[in-house]
Coordinates of C-alpha atoms in Angstrom, one line a residue:
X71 CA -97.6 28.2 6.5
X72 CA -95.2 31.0 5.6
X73 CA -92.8 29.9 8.8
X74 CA -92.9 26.5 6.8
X75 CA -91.5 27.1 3.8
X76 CA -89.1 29.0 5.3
X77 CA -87.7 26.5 7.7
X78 CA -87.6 24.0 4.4
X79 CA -85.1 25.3 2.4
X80 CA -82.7 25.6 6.1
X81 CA -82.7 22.2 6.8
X82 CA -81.9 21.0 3.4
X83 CA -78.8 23.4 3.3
X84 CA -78.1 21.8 7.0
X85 CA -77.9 18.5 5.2
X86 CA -75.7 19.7 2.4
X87 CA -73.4 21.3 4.5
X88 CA -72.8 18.0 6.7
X89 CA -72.8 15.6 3.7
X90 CA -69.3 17.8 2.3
X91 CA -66.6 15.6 2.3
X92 CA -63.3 17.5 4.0
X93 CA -60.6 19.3 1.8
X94 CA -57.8 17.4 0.5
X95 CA -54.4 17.6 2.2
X96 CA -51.7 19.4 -0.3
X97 CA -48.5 17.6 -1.7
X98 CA -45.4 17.6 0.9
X99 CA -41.9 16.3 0.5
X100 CA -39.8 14.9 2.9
X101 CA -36.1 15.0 2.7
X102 CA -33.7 13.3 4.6
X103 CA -29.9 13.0 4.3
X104 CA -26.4 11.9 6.1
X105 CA -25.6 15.5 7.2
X106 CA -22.1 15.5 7.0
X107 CA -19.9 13.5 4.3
X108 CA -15.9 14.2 3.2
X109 CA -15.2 15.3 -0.1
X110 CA -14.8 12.8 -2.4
X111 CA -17.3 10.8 -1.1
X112 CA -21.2 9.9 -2.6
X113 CA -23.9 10.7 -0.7
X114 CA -27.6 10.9 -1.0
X115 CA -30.8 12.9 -0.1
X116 CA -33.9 10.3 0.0
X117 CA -38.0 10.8 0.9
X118 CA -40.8 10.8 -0.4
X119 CA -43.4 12.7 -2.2
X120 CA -47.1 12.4 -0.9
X121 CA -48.8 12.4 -4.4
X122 CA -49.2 10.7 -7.3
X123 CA -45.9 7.9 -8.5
X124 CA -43.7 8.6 -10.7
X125 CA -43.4 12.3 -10.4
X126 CA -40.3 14.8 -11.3
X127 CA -38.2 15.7 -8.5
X128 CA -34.9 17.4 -8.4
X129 CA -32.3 18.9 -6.1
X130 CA -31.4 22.4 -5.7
X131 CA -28.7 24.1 -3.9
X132 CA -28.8 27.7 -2.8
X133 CA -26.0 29.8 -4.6
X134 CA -25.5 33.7 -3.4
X135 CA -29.3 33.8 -2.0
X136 CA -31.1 31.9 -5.0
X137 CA -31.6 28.2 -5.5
X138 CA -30.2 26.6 -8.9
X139 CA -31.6 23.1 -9.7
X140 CA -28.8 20.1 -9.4
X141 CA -29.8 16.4 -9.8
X142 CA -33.4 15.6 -10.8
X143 CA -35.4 12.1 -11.3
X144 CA -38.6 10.9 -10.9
X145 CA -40.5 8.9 -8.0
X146 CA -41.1 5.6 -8.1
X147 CA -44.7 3.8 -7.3
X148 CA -44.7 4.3 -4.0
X149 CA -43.7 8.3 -4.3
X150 CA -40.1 6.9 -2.8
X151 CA -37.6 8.9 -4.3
X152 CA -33.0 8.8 -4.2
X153 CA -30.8 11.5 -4.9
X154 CA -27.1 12.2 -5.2
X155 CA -26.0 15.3 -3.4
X156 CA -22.9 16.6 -6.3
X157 CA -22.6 19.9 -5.2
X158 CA -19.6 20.6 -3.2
X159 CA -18.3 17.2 -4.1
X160 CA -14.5 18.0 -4.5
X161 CA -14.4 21.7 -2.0
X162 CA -15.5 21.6 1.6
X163 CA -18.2 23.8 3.3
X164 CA -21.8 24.0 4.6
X165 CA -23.8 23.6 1.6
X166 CA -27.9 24.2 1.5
X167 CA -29.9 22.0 -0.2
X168 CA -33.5 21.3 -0.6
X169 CA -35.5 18.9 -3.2
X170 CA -38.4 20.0 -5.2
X171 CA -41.3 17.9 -6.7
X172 CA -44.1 18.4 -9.3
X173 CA -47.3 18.0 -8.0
X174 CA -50.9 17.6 -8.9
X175 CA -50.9 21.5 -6.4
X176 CA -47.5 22.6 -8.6
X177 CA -44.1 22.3 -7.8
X178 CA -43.2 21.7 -3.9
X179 CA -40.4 21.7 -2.0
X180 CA -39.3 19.8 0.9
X181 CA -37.5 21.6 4.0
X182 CA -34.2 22.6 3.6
X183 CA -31.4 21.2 4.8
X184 CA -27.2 21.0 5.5
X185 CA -24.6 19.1 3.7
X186 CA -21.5 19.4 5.5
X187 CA -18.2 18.9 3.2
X188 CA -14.9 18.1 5.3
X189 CA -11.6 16.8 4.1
X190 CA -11.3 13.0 3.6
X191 CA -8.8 11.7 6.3
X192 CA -5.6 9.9 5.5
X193 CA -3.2 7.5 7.9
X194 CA -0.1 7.4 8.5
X195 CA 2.6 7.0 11.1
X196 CA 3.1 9.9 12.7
X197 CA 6.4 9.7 14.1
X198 CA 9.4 8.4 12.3
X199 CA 13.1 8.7 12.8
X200 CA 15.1 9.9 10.0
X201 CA 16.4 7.8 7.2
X202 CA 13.2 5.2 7.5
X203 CA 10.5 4.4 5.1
X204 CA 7.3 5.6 6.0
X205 CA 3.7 6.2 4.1
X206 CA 0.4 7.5 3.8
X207 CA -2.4 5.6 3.2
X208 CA -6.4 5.7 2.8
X209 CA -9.2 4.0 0.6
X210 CA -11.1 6.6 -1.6
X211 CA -13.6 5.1 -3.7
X212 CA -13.6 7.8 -6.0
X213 CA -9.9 8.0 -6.9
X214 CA -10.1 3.9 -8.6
X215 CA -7.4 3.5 -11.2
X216 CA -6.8 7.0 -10.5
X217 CA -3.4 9.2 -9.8
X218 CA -2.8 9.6 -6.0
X219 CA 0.0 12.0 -5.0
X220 CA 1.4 13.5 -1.7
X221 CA 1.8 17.9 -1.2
X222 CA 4.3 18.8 1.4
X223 CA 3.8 22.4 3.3
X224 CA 6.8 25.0 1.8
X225 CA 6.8 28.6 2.8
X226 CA 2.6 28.4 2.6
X227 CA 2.4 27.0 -0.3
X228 CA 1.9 23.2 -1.4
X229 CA 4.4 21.7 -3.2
X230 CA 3.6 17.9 -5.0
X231 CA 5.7 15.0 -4.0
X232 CA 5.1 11.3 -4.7
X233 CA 3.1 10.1 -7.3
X234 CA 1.3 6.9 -7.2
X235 CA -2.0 5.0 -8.5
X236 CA -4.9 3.7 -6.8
X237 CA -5.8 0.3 -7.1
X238 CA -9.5 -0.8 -8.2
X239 CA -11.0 -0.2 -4.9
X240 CA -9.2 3.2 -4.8
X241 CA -6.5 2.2 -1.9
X242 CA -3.2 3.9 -2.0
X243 CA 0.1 3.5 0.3
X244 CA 2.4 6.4 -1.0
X245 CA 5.7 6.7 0.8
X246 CA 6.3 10.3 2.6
X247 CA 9.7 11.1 1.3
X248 CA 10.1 14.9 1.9
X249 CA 12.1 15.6 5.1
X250 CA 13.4 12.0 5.5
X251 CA 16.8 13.1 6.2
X252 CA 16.4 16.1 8.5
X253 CA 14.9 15.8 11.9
X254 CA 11.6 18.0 12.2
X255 CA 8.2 18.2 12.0
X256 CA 6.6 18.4 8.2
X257 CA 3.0 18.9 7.5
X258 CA 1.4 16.9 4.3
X259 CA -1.8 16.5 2.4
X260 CA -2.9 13.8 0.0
X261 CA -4.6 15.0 -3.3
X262 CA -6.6 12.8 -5.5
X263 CA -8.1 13.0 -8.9
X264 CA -11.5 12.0 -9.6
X265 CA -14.4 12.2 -11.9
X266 CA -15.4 15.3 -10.7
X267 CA -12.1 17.0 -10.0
X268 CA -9.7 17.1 -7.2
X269 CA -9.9 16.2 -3.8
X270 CA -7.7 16.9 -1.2
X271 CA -7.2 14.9 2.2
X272 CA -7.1 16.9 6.0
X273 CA -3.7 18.1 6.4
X274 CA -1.5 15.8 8.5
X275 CA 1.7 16.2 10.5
X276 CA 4.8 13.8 10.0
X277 CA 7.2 14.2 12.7
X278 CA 10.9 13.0 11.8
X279 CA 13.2 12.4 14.9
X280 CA 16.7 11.9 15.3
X281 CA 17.5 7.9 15.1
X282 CA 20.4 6.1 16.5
X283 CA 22.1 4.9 12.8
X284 CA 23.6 1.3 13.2
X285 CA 25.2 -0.8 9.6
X286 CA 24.5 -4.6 9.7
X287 CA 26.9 -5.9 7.2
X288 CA 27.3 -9.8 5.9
X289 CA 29.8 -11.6 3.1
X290 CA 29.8 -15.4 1.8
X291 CA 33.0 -15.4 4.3
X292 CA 34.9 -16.9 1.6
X293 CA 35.9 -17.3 -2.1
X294 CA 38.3 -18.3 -4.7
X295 CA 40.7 -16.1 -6.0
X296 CA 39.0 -14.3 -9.3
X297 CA 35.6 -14.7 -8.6
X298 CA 33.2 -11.6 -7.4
X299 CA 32.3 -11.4 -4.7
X300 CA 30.4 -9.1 -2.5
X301 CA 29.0 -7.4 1.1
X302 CA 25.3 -6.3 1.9
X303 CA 23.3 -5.3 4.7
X304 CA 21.4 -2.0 6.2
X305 CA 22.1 0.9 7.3
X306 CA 19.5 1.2 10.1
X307 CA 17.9 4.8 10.3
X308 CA 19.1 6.3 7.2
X309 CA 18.1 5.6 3.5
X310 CA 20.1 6.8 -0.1
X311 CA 23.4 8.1 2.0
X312 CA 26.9 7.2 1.3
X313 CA 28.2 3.8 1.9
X314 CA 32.0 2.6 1.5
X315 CA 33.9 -0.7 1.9
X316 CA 37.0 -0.4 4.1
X317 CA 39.8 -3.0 4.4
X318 CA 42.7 -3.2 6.8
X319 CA 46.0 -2.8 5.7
X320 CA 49.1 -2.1 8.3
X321 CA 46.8 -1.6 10.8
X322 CA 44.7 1.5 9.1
X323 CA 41.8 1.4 7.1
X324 CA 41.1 2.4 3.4
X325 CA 37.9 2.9 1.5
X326 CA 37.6 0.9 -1.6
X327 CA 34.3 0.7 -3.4
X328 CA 31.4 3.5 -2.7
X329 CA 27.4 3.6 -3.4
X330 CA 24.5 4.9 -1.7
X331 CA 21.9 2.9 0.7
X332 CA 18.0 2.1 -1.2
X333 CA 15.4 3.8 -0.4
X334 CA 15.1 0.9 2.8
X335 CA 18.3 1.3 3.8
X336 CA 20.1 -1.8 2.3
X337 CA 23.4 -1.7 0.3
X338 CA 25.2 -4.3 -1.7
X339 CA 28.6 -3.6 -2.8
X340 CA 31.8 -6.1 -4.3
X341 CA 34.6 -6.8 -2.3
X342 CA 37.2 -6.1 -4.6
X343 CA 40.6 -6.0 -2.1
X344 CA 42.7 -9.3 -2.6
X345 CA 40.4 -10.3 -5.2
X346 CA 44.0 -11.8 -7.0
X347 CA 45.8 -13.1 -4.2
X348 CA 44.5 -15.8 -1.8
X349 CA 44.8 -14.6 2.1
X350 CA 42.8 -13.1 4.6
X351 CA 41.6 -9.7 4.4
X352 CA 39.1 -8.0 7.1
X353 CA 36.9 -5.5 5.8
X354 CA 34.0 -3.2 7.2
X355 CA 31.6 -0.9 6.0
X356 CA 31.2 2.9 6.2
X357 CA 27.8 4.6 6.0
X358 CA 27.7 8.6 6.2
X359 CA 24.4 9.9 8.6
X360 CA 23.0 13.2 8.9
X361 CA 25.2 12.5 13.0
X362 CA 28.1 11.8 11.2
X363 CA 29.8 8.0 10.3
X364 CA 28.7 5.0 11.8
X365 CA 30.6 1.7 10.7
X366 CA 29.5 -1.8 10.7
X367 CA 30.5 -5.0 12.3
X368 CA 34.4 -6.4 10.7
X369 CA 34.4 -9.4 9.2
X370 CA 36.7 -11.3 7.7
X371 CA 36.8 -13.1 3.4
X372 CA 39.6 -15.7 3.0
X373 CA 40.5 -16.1 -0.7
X374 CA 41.5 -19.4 -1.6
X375 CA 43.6 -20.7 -4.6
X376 CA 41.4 -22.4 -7.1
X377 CA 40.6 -26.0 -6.8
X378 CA 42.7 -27.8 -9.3
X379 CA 42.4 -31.9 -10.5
X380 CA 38.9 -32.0 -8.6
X381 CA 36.0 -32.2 -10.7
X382 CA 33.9 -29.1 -10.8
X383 CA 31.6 -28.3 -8.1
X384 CA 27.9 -27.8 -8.4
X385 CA 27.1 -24.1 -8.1
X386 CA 26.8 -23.0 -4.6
X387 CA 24.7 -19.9 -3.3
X388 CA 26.7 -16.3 -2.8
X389 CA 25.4 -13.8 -0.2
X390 CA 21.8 -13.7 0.6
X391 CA 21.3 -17.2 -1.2
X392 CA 23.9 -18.7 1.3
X393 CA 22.3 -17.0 4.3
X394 CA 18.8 -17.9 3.6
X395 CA 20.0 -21.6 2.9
X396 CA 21.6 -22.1 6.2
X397 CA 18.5 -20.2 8.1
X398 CA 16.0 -22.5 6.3
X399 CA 18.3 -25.5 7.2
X400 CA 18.8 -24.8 10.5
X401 CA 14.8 -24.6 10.9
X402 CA 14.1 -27.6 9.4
X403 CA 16.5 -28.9 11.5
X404 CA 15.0 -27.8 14.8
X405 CA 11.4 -28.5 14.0
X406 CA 8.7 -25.4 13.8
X407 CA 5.0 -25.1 14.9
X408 CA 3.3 -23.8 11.7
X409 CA -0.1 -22.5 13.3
X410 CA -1.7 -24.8 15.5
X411 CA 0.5 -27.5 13.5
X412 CA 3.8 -29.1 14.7
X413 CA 5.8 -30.4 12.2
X414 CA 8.6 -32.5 13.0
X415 CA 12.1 -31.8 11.9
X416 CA 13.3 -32.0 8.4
X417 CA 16.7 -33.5 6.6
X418 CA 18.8 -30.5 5.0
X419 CA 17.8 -28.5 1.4
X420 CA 20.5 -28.4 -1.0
X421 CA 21.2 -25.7 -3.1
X422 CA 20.3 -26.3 -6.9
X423 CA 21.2 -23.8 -10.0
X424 CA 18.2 -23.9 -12.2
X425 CA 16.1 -23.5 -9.1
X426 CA 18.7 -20.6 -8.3
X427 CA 17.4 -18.8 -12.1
X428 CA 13.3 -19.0 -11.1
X429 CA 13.7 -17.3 -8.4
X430 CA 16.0 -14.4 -9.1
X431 CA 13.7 -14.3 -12.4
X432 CA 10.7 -13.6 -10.0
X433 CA 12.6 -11.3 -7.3
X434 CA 14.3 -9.1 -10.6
X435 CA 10.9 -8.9 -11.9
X436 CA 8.7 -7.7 -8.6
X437 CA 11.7 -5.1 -7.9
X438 CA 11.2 -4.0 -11.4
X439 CA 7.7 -3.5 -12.1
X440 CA 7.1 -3.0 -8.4
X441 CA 4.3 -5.6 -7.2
X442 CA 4.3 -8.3 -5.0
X443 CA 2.7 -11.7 -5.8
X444 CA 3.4 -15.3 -6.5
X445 CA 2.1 -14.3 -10.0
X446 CA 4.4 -13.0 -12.7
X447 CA 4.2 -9.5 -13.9
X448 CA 4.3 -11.6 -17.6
X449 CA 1.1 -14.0 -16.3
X450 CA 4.1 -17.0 -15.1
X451 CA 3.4 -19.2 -12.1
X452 CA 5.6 -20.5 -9.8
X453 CA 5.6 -23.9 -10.9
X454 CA 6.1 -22.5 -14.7
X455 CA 9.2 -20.8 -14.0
X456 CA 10.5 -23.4 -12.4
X457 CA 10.4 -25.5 -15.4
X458 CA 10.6 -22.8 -17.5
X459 CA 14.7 -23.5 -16.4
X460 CA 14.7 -26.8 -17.6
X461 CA 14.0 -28.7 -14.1
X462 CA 12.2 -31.5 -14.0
X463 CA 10.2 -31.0 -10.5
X464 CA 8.2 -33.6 -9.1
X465 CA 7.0 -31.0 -6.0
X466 CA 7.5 -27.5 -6.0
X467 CA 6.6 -24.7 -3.8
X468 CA 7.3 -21.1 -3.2
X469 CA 7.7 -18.0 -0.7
X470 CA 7.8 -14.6 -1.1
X471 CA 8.2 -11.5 0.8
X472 CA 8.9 -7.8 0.2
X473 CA 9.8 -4.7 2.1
X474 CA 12.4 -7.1 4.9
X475 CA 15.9 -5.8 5.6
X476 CA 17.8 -8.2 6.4
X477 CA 17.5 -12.4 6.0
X478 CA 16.8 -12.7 9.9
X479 CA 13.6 -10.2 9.4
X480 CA 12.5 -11.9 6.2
X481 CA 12.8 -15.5 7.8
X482 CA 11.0 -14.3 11.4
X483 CA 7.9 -13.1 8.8
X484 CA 7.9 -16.3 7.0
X485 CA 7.8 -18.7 10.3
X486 CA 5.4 -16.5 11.7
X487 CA 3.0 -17.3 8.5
X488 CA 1.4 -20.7 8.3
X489 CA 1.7 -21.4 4.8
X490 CA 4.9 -19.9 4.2
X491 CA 6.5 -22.1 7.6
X492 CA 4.8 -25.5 5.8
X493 CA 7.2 -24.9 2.7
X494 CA 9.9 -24.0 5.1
X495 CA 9.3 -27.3 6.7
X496 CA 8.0 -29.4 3.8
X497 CA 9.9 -32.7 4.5
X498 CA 9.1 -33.8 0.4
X499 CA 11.3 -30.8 -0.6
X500 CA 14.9 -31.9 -1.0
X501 CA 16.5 -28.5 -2.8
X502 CA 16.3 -24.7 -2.6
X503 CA 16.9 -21.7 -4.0
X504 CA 16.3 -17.7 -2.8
X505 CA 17.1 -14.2 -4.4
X506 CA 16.6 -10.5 -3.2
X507 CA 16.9 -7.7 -5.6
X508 CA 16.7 -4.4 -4.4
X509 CA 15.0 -1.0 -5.8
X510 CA 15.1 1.9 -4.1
X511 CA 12.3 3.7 -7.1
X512 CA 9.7 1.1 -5.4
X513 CA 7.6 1.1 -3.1
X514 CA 9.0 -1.9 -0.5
X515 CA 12.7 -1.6 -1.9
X516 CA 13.9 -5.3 -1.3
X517 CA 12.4 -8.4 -3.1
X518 CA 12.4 -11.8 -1.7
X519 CA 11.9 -15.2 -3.3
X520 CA 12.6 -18.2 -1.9
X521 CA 11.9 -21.5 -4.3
X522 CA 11.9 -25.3 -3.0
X523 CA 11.3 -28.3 -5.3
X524 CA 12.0 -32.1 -5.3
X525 CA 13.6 -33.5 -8.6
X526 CA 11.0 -36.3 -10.3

């Protein structure tokens, strides 16, 4: 009986002990994250949180041995939980991170975990001989509407060079200027200015070598006595040195007018010699290099008398206008394959005044406020300017191109584009007009606008 009631109370407490449900597991936080981003740059930890929704949870970064709390937000209903990593945002390095949550147990934290920080990385050419345009260029998200600028190496130190802005999606070309005259081997950076500071690009080496210079030089060929008049062209290989007209007299030459080359290369300056007295006169042009001076092709300007007891003649094109006129008639002329389309050869364009004003309008203003688009910097279309000069169009069309040096590279670019070889070849367009207008402060240096209509 006694053995009874002790055995009794045993196997009840048996029972209890098997009818305990198991412990709860505690809280844990997972943390995952890209590992490695360039400065500059969002990035993200993300994980989750095995408790409750909607809890607290934060970053913290480890500073000199002790973790100081960042970014913090709360999970959502599934415990999911997003994070921007700021720390180290503009300054590269290893950085240690780890996220911490509020529990139902108290506050846990997840593993930690490294955020490498490198330099963002810029392009550019790597190789360029002396006196030609080159650039640096990169999209940095950050940097939107934001001042871009180039630092050149000096003695150890970083000295700032070219200033530009980023566009809205935070792409920049800046044009690596430093060195551009003297063969050699120059190390740059990029910096860029953000919401949360400076950035700075991986350094990058721009190796300038010694060119072989050559001078292109044109001229309408000839002219009236009294009327201006004028050669241009490209000094191949070197940009802003010293250029001089020459003209032959008594079989030596001598330098008349001097200027400097654009930033491109390209030069425009007025034949002056004999401007009085009709004749013959060959002239060339001189262009100092860093290997000494390299001339350009002779060619020859007649002056004419005036024409007298003729009625006057409608304006004709000078220079460029008169070179990109016979290139686009002699085009149309031979027939072109625009694309996959062949169009069939075209009668000549004429040359037409008012047309002549919309265009250098539009190449005077993209030289000036230093864009490119078929879209005036004062909201103007093509087709307004055009009438904006008082003609009365019945078709009208437009082309335009920056950064060529020369009409035979502008007009290769233009045949090798669909849309702009249609115009070219339109057979409804009857007259023409084309301006380039040159500034070395901008970023392409030459400004082309060619304009074709058909009168109603």
């Amino acid at each position: 009986m006694q053995l009874r009631n002790f055995l009794a109370p045993l196997v009840a407490l048996i029972v209890l002990v098997g009818l305990t449900p198991p412990a709860l597991a505690a809280p844990s936080v997972s943390a995952d994250s890209a590992g490695t981003k360039p400065v500059g740059y969002s990035t993200y930890v993300w994980g989750n949180v095995s408790d409750s929704p909607n809890r607290d949870v934060w970053t913290e970064v480890k500073l000199g041995g002790s973790w100081a709390r960042s970014q913090s937000s709360r999970t959502n209903g599934s415990g999911n939980y997003t994070l921007e990593l700021t720390y180290g945002f503009t300054t590269p390095g290893q950085y240690q991170f780890r996220v911490g949550a509020a529990t139902s147990a108290g506050t846990v934290y997840s593993k930690e975990f490294t955020l490498a920080r490198t330099s963002f990385t810029v392009s550019s050419a790597g190789s360029k001989p002396v006196g030609q345009t080159t650039y640096t260029w990169a999209t940095l998200p950050s940097a939107a509407g934001r001042s871009v600028w180039t630092e050149v190496q000096l003695s150890g130190g970083w000295g700032r060079s070219q200033v530009r802005t980023a566009n809205s999606s935070g792409y920049f070309s800046i044009p690596l200027t430093y060195g551009a005259d003297t063969p050699g081997t120059y190390t740059f950076r990029v910096g860029a200015s953000t919401p949360r500071g400076v950035v700075y690009s991986k350094p990058f080496a721009l190796q300038r070598t010694g060119g072989s210079y050559r001078v292109d030089a044109y001229s309408a060929g000839t002219k009236e006595i009294n009327q201006t008049t004028y050669t241009w062209g490209t000094v191949h290989g070197y940009a802003g040195g010293r250029v001089s007209t020459q003209v032959l007299i008594g079989g030596h030459w001598s330098t008349s007018q001097v200027t400097k080359s654009n930033g491109s290369g390209g030069f425009t300056l007025p034949l002056t010699y004999g401007a009085n007295t009709p004749g013959k006169y060959t002239f060339r042009v001189a262009a100092s290099t860093p290997t000494g001076t390299v001339y350009s092709n002779q060619f020859t300007l007649t002056r004419t008398a005036p024409a007298t007891a003729a009625p006057a003649p409608s304006p004709t094109p000078d220079g460029v206008g008169s070179d990109l006129l016979t290139a686009v008639n002699r085009a149309r002329a031979a027939g072109a394959t625009c694309g996959t389309t062949k169009m069939a050869p075209a009668r000549a364009l004429s040359w037409d005044a008012l047309l002549a004003k919309a265009a250098q309008r539009h190449s005077t203003d993209m030289a000036t406020k230093d864009f490119m688009s078929h879209t005036g910097s004062d909201g103007s279309s093509m087709s307004s300017r055009v009438s904006d000069t008082g003609y009365d169009w019945r078709t009208v069309g437009e082309n335009v191109a920056a950064g060529h040096r020369s009409v035979t590279a502008v007009m290769e670019a233009w045949m090798k584009s669909e849309g702009h070889c249609r115009n070219i070849m339109n057979p409804n367009f009857t007259e023409f007009a084309a301006a380039m207008v040159s500034n070395d402060n901008s970023t392409y240096g030459m400004y082309w606008t060619q304009t074709f209509a058909a009168p109603r």
